[in-house]
XYZ file of C-alpha atoms in Angstrom:
540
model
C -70.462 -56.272 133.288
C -70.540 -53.479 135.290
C -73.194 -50.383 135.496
C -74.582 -52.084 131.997
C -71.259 -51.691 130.189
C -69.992 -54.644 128.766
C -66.643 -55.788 129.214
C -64.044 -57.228 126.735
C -64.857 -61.001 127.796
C -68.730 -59.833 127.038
C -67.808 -58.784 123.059
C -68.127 -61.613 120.508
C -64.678 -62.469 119.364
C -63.279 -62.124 116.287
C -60.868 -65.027 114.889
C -57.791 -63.738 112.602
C -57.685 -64.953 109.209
C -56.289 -67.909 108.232
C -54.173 -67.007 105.330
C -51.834 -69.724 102.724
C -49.009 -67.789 102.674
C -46.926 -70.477 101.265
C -49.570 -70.896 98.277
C -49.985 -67.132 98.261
C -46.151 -66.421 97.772
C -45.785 -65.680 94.203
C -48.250 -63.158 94.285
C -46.972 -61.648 97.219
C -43.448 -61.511 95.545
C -44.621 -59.264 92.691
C -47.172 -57.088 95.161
C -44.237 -56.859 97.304
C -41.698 -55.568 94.599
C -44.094 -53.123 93.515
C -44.513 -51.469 96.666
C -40.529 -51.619 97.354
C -40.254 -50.301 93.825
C -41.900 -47.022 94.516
C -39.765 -46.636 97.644
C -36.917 -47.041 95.604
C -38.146 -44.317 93.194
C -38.031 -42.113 96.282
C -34.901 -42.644 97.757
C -32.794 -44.015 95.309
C -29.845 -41.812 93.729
C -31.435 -40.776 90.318
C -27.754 -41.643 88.310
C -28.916 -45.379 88.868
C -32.335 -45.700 89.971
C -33.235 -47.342 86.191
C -30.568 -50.035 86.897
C -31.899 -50.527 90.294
C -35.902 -50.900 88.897
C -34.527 -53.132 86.177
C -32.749 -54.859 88.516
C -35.747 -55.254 90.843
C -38.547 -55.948 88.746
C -36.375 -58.977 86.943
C -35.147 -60.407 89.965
C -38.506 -60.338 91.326
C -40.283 -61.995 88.522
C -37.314 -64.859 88.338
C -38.227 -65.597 91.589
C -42.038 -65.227 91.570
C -41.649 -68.020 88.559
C -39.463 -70.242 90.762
C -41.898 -70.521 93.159
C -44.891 -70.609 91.002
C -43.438 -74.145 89.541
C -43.105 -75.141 93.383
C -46.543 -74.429 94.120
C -48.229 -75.820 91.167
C -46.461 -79.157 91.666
C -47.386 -79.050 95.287
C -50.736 -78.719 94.213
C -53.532 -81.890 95.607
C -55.923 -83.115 94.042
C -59.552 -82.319 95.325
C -61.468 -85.044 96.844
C -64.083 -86.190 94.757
C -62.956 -84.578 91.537
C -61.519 -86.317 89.164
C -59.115 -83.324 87.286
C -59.654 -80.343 89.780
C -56.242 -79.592 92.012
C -55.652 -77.312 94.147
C -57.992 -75.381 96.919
C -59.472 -72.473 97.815
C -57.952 -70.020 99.795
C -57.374 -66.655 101.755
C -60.577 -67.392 103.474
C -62.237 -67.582 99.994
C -61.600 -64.915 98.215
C -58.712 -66.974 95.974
C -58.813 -69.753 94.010
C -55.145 -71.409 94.104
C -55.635 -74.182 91.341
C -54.162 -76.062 88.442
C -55.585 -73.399 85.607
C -55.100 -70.516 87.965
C -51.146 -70.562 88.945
C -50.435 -72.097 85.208
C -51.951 -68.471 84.694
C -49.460 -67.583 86.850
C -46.278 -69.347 85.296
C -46.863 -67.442 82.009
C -47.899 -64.278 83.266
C -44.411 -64.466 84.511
C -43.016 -65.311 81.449
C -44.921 -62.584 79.713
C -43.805 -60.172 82.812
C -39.679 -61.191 82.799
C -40.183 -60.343 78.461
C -41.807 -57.193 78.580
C -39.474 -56.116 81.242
C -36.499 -56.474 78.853
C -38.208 -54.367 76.488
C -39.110 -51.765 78.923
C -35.438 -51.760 79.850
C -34.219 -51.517 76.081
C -32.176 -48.135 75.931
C -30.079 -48.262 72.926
C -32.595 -47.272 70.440
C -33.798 -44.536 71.725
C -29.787 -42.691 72.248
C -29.153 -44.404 75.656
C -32.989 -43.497 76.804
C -35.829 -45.330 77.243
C -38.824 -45.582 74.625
C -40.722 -43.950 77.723
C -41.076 -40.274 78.186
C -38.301 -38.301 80.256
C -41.709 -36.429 82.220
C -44.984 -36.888 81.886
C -46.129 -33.657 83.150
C -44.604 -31.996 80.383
C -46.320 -31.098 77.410
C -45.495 -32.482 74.368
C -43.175 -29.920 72.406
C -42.984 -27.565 75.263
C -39.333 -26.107 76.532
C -40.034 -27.919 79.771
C -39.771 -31.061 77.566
C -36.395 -30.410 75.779
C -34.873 -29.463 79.062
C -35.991 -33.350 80.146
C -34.381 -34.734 77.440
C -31.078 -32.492 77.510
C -30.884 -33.739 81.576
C -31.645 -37.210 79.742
C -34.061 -37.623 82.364
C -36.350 -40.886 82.588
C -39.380 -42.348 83.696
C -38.269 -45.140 86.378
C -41.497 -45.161 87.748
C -42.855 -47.678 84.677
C -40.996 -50.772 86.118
C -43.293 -50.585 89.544
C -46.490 -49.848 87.536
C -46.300 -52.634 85.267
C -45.295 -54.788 88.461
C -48.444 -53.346 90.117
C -50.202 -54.235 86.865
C -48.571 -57.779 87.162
C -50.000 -58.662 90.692
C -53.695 -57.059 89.707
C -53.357 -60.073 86.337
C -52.501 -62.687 88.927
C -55.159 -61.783 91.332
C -57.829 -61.620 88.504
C -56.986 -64.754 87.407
C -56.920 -66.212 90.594
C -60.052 -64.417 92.345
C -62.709 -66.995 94.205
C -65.272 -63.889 94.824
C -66.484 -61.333 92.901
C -65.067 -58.410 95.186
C -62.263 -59.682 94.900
C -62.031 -59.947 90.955
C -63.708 -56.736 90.714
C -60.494 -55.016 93.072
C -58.047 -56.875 90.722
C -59.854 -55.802 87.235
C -58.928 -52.517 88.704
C -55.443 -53.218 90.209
C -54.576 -54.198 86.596
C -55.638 -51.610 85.267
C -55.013 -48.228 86.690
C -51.309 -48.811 86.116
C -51.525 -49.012 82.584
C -54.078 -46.478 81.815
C -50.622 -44.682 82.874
C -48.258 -46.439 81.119
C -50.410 -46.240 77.991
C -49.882 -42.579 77.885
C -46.008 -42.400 78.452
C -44.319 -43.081 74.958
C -41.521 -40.853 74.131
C -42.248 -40.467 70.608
C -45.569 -39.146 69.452
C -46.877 -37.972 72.885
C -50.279 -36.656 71.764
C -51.099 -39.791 70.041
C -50.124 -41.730 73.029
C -51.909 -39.795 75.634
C -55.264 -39.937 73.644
C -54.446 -43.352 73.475
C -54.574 -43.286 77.443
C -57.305 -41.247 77.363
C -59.493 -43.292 75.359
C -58.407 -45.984 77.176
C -59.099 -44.958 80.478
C -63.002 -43.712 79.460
C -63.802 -46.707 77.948
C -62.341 -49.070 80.518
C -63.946 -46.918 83.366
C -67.282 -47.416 81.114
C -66.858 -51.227 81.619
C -65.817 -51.707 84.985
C -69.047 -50.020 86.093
C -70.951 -52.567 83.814
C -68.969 -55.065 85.484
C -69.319 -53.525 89.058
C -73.247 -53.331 88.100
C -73.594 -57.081 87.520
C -71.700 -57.850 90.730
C -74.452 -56.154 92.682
C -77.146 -57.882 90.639
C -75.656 -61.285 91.201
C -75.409 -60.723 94.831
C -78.920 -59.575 95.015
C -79.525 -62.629 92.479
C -77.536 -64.961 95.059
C -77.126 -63.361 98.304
C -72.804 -64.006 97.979
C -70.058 -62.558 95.692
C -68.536 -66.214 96.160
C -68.446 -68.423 92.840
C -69.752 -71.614 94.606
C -72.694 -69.792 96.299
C -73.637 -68.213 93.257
C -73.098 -71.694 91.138
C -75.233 -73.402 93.932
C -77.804 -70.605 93.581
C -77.966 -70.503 89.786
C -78.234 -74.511 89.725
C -81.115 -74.798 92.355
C -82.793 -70.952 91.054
C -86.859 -71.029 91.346
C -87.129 -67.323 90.144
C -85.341 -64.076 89.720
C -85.033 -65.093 85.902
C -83.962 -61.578 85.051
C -81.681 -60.472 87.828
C -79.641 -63.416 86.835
C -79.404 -62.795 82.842
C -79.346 -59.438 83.439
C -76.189 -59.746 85.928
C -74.789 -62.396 83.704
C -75.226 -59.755 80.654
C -73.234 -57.230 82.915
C -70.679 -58.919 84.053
C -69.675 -60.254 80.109
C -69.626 -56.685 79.205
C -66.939 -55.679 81.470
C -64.873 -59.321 80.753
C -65.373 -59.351 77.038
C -64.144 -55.490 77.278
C -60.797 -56.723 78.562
C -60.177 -59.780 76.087
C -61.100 -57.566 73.107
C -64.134 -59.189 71.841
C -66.408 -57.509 69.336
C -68.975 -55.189 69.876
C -66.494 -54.071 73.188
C -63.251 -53.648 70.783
C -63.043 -50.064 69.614
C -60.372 -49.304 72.416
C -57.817 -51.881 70.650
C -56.647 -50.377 67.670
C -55.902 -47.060 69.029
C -54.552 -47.930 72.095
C -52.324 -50.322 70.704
C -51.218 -47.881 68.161
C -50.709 -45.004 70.440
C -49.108 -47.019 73.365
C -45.290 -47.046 73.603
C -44.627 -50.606 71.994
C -43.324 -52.337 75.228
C -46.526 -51.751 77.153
C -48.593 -52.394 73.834
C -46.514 -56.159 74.082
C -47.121 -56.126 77.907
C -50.953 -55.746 77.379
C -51.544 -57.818 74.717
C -50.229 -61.031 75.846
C -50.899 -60.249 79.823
C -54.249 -59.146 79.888
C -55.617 -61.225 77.545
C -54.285 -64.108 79.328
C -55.488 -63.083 82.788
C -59.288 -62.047 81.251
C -59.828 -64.768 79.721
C -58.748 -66.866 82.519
C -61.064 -65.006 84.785
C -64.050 -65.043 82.223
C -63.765 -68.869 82.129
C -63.615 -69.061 85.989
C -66.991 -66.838 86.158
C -68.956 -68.422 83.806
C -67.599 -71.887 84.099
C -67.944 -71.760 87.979
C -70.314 -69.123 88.974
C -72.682 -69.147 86.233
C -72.422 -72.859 84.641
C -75.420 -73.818 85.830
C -77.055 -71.213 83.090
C -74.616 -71.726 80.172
C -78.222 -72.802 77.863
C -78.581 -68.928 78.661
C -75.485 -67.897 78.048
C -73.734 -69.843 75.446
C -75.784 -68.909 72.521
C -75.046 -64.949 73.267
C -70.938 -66.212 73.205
C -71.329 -68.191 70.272
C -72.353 -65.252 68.316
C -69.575 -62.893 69.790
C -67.317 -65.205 68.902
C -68.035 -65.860 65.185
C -68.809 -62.036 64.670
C -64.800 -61.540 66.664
C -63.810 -64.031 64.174
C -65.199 -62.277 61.276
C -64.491 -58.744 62.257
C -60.509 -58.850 63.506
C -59.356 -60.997 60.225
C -61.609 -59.056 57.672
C -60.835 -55.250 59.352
C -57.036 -56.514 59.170
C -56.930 -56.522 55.745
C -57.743 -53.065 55.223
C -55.040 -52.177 58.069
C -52.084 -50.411 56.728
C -49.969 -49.802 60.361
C -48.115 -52.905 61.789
C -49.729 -52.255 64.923
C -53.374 -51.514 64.153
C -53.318 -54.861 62.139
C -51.548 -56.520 65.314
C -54.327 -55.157 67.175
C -57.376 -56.503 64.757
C -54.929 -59.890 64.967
C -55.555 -59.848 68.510
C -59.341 -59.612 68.134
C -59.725 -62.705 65.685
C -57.430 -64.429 68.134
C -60.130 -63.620 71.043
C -62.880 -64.855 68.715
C -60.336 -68.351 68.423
C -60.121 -68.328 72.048
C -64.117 -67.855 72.287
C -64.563 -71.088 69.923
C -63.095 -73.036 72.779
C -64.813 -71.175 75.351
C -68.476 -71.712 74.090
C -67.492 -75.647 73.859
C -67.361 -75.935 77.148
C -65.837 -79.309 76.762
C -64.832 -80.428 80.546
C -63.736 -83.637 79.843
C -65.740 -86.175 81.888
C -65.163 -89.040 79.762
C -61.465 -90.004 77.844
C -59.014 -88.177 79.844
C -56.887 -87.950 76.430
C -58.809 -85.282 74.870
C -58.001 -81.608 75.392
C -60.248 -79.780 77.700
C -62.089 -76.057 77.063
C -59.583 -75.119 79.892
C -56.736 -76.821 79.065
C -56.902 -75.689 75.134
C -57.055 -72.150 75.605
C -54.668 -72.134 78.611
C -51.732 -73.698 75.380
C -53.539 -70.969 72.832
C -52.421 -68.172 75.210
C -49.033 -69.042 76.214
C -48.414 -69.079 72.199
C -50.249 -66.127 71.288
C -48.450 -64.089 74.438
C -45.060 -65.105 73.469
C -45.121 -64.782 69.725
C -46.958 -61.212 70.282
C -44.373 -60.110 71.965
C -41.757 -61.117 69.930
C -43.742 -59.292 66.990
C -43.735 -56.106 68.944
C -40.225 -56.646 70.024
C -39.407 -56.406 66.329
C -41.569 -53.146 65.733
C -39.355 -51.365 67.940
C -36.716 -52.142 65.754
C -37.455 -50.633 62.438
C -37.314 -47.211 62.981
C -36.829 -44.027 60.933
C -35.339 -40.504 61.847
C -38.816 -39.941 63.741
C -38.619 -43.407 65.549
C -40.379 -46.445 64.947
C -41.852 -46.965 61.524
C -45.284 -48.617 61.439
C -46.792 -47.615 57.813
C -46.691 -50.940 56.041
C -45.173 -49.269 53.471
C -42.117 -48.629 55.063
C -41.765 -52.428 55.710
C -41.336 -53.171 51.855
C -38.018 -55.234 51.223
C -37.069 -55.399 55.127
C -36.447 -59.066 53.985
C -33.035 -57.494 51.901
C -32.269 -55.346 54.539
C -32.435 -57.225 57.438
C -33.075 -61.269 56.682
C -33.005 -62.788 60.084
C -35.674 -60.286 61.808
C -37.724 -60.108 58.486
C -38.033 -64.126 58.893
C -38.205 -63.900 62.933
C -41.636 -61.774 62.231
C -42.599 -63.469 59.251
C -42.385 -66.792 61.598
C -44.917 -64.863 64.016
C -46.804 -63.874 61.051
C -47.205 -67.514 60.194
C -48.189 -68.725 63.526
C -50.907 -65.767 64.296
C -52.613 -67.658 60.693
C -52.227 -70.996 62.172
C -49.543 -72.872 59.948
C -48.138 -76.209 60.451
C -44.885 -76.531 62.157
C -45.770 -73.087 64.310
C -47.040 -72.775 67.972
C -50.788 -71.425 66.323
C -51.171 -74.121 64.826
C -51.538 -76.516 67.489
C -52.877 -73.841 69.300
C -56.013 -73.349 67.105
C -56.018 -77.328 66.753
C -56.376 -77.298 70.719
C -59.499 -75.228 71.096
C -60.990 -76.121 67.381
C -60.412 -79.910 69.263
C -62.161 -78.636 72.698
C -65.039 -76.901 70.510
C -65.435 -80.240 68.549
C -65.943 -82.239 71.434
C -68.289 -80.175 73.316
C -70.915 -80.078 69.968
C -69.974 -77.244 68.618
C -68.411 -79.082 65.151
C -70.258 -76.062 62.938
C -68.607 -73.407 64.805
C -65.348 -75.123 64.294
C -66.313 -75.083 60.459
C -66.759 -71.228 60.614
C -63.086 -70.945 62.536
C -61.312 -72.942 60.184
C -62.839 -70.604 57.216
C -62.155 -67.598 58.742
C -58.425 -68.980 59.637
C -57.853 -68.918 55.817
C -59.565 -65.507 55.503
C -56.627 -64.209 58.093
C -54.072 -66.090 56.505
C -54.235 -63.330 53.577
C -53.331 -60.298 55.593
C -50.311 -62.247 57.339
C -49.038 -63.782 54.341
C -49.510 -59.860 52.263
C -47.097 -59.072 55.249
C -44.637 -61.459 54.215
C -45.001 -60.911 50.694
C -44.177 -57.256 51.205
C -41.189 -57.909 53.268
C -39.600 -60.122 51.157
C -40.939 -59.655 47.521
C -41.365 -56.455 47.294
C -38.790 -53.222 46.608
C -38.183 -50.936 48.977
C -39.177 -47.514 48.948
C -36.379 -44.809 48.844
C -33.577 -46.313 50.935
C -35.532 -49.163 52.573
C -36.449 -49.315 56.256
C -33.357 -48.776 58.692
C -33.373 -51.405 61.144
C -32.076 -50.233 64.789
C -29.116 -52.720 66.242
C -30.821 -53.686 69.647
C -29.476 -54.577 72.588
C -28.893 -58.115 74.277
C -32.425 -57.539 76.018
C -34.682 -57.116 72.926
C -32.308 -59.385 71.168
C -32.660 -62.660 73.880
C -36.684 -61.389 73.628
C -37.219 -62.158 69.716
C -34.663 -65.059 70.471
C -37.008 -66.788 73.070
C -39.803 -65.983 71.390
C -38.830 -67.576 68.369
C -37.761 -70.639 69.824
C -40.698 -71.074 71.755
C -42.738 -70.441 67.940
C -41.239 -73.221 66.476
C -40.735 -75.183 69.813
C -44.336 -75.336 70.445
C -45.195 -75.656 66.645
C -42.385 -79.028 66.533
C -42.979 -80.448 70.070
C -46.163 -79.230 71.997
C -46.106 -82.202 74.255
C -44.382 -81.017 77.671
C -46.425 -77.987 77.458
C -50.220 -79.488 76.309
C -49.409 -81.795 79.191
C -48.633 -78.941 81.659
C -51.817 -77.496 80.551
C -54.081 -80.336 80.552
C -52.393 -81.474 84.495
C -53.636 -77.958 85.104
C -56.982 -79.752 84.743
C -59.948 -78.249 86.746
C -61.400 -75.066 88.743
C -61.723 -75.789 91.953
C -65.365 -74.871 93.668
C-alpha cells in the first residue's frame, strides 16, 4: 500500500465462474443460432436469405436435439435421492435435470415442426403466411408495393429461435432471476411474431396488442412475487426458499402473498382460468404457424417451470397452496370444454381446447404424487411431462391442417366452411379428426394415455374426487370434438365445399409425424412413459 492507496494484491479477488458448458450446450446451440440469425438478416443477399434462415434454424435445432439425448443420458443420479438426476448448475442459476432437458428434447421437437410451417411457401403464391413488412399498414400502397417486390419477413426464423432458448431457460431456471429473465426472453419475440400474419393484419396486430398488455400485466405480478419471496426468504434460489418455507416461524403473509403472485404470472402463461382471456384472440389473430409454435411450446415450458416453483421452492406450503390449484383446475376444466361448444372458428375452439387441456394438466399438478413408494406408478412429473409431448405434437398437426383449407381470402376458419371436408379431402379430414379424437381422450390415441397418466398421478396423490370431476368433464369435451367430426364427414357442404390448398413436403412430413406419433403414443406409449418417468426428479 502506498500513501493509503491500496494496491491490486490489497483488493479481494474475484473467482470466474465455473460454468457446464458441456451440460449447457443445447441451449447454447439455439441462443447461439439466434444471434447468428440476425447477423445473417444483415448481411445476407436478400434473393436467399429465407433459404439461409430455414436452413439455419433447422440445422440448429437437429443438432440442439442430438445433443440434448447425449446429455440426458449422461445425466447422474443425485446422492441420496432415490429418482432425482442430474445437478445444478451455472453457479445456480440452472437446474440441468431429468424433467428439465426431457423439456428440452420436445421443445425441440415442437421447435424443428413449427419451423417447417414457418417455412411453408406454397400456399401463400411462393410467400410466406408472414407479412412482406411490418411497418406497413395494412391496405396501404406501401403494402402492395411489398408484395409486388414479393418481399418477406426473414427475421421470424431468429425470433422464434430467440423464443426457443427463453422456453429452455424457463424450464430449466434454478433461481427466480433467472426464470423471471427467461419468462421474458420467451416472450418478447412472439409478442412480435403474433402480430405478423399476412392475411388479416388488423386482426393479427390486435392480437399482438392484446397480447403484449396482458402479458406485460402478468410479468409484473410475477416480478412482484419475486421480490416478496426474496424479502420472504432472503434468496431468489429454489432450495433457499424451500429451506425457508419448510423451517418459516413468521412472515405468514409475505409468503402467500408472494406465492399468490408468482401463480398469477405462471398460470397466465399455461392458460388457466381466471388468467385466459388472451387465448382465444390471440390464437385466432396469430398467423397459424406461430399460433402452433405457442401452443405446444409455451405450454410445455410453463408448466414445467410452474411445477419446478411450487414443487421445489414452495413445497413446503402446498396445504396453502393446493386447495387455491384445485379449484383453478376444475373451474379450467369446466370453462375450456363448455365455452368450446359455443365456438364456431377452428381456432377459437382450439384455443378453449387448450384451456381444458391446462385444467387436465392441473389435475396432475395438484396430486402432487412424487412417488416415494412403488417405483411402477406414474409420477405428478412424469405424467404431465407424456400429457405434453402429446398435446404439443397433435396441436400442431391440427394447426398444420388449418393452414390448409383456405378460400380466395386465405385460410378458412368458420366451422361452417369445414362441412363435408371429409368428401373433399378424406385423408386430412381423418388426419384432424384423429387429433380431434385424441384432444377428447379416446382409446387407441396419444390423449388417452395421456389423461390416464395424470388422472393416474392425481389418483395416487388423494385426489380420487378430482379425478371423478376430469373424467366427467372429458365426456362433456368429447361433444364439441366429435360435432367437429360429424360436420366434416356427415354433413353437406356449403356452395362448392372447402378448397383444400396442396402443401408442400414441409407441412406435409408435419401432419405426417404428427399423426404417427397420435396413434404411436395411443398403440405403444411404453418407450416414451419410460423416458418420462427416467426423467424422474427435480433436483434441489
Amino acid at each position: 500500500m502506498i500513501a493509503g492507496f491500496a494496491t491490486v494484491d490489497d483488493l479481494p479477488q474475484i473467482s470466474a465462474p465455473d460454468i457446464e458448458y458441456a451440460l449447457l450446450a443445447p441451449l447454447f446451440i439455439i441462443a447461439g443460432a439466434a444471434v447468428l440469425g440476425v447477423i445473417v438478416e444483415a448481411f445476407w443477399p436478400r434473393g436467399t436469405r429465407f433459404l439461409a434462415q430455414v436452413v439455419l434454424a433447422v440445422v440448429s435445432i437437429v443438432v440442439a436435439l442430438g445433443d440434448t439425448i447425449w446429455v440426458f443420458q449422461d445425466l447422474k443420479a443425485v446422492e441420496g435421492s432415490r429418482l432425482a438426476r442430474g445437478q445444478v448448475a451455472a453457479e445456480g442459476a440452472l437446474a440441468i435435470d431429468g424433467p428439465g432437458v426431457f423439456t428440452w428434447g420436445i421443445l425441440m421437437i415442437f421447435g424443428l415442426m413449427s419451423m417447417l410451417m414457418f417455412a411453408e411457401r406454397r400456399l401463400e403464391g411462393g410467400l410466406s403466411a408472414f407479412t412482406g413488412r411490418a411497418a406497413d399498414a395494412p391496405g396501404s400502397a406501401a403494402e402492395t408495393e411489398a408484395i409486388k417486390l414479393r418481399v418477406e419477413h426473414t427475421e421470424v426464423f431468429p425470433l422464434a429461435l430467440f423464443a426457443l432458448a427463453g422456453m429452455m431457460l424457463f424450464a430449466t431456471s434454478n433461481d427466480l432471476l433467472t426464470m423471471f429473465v427467461a419468462l421474458e426472453v420467451l416472450s418478447l419475440p412472439l409478442y412480435l411474431l403474433c402480430g405478423l400474419a399476412r392475411r388479416r393484419r388488423l386482426l393479427s396486430q390486435e392480437a399482438a396488442l392484446k397480447y403484449f398488455l396482458l402479458g406485460a400485466f402478468s410479468s409484473v405480478f410475477f416480478l412482484y412475487g419475486v421480490a416478496l419471496t426474496y424479502g420472504f426468504a432472503g434468496s431468489f434460489k429454489l432450495s433457499d426458499i424451500d429451506a425457508a418455507v419448510s423451517n418459516r416461524t413468521d412472515g405468514e403473509n409475505m409468503l402467500l402473498a408472494a406465492i399468490a403472485l408468482m401463480a398469477v404470472g405462471l398460470l397466465f402463461k399455461v392458460g388457466a382460468v381466471p388468467f385466459h382471456t388472451w387465448t382465444p384472440d390471440v390464437y385466432q389473430g396469430a398467423p397459424t404457424p406461430v399460433t402452433a409454435f405457442m401452443a405446444a411450446g409455451t405450454k410445455a415450458a410453463a408448466f414445467v417451470a410452474l411445477l419446478r416453483v411450487f414443487f421445489v421452492g414452495f413445497g413446503g406450503s402446498s396445504w396453502d397452496w393446493r386447495p387455491a390449484i384445485v379449484a383453478i383446475a376444475v373451474i379450467t376444466m369446466f370453462l375450456g370444454a363448455v365455452v368450446s361448444i359455443s365456438q364456431t372458428d377452428v381456432k377459437r375452439m382450439l384455443a378453449y381446447s387448450s384451456i381444458a387441456h391446462a385444467g387436465f394438466l392441473l389435475v396432475g399438478f395438484v396430486g402432487a404424487y412424487i412417488g416415494t413408494g412403488d417405483s411402477s406408478r406414474i409420477t405428478s412429473v412424469s405424467s404431465i411431462l407424456f400429457y405434453l409431448t402429446v398435446y404439443g405434437v397433435s396441436s400442431i398437426g391440427a394447426f398444420a391442417i388449418v393452414t390448409l383449407v383456405r378460400d380466395s381470402g386465405g385460410e378458412t376458419t368458420h366451422l361452417s366452411k369445414w362441412a363435408g371436408l371429409g368428401k373433399k379431402s378424406p385423408l386430412l379430414a381423418g388426419s384432424f379428426a384423429l387429433f380431434m379424437l385424441s384432444f377428447a381422450g379416446i382409446p387407441l390415441t396419444g390423449g388417452f394415455i395421456g389423461k390416464w397418466t395424470v388422472f393416474s398421478a392425481a389418483y395416487s396423490g388423494g385426489f380420487w374426487w378430482l379425478v371423478v370431476i376430469g373424467v366427467l368433464v372429458s365426456a362433456l369435451a368429447a361433444y364439441f370434438y366429435v360435432r367437429v367430426i360429424v360436420l366434416m364427414f356427415f354433413t353437406n357442404p356449403v356452395g362448392d365445399g372447402p378448397t383444400v390448398a396442396v402443401p408442400s413436403v414441409l407441412t406435409t412430413v408435419v401432419i405426417a409425424v404428427a399423426v404417427v406419433t397420435t396413434l404411436g403414443l395411443g398403440i405403444i406409449p411404453g418407450p416414451v412413459l419410460d423416458l418420462a418417468q427416467h426423467a424422474g426428479a427435480f433436483v434441489r
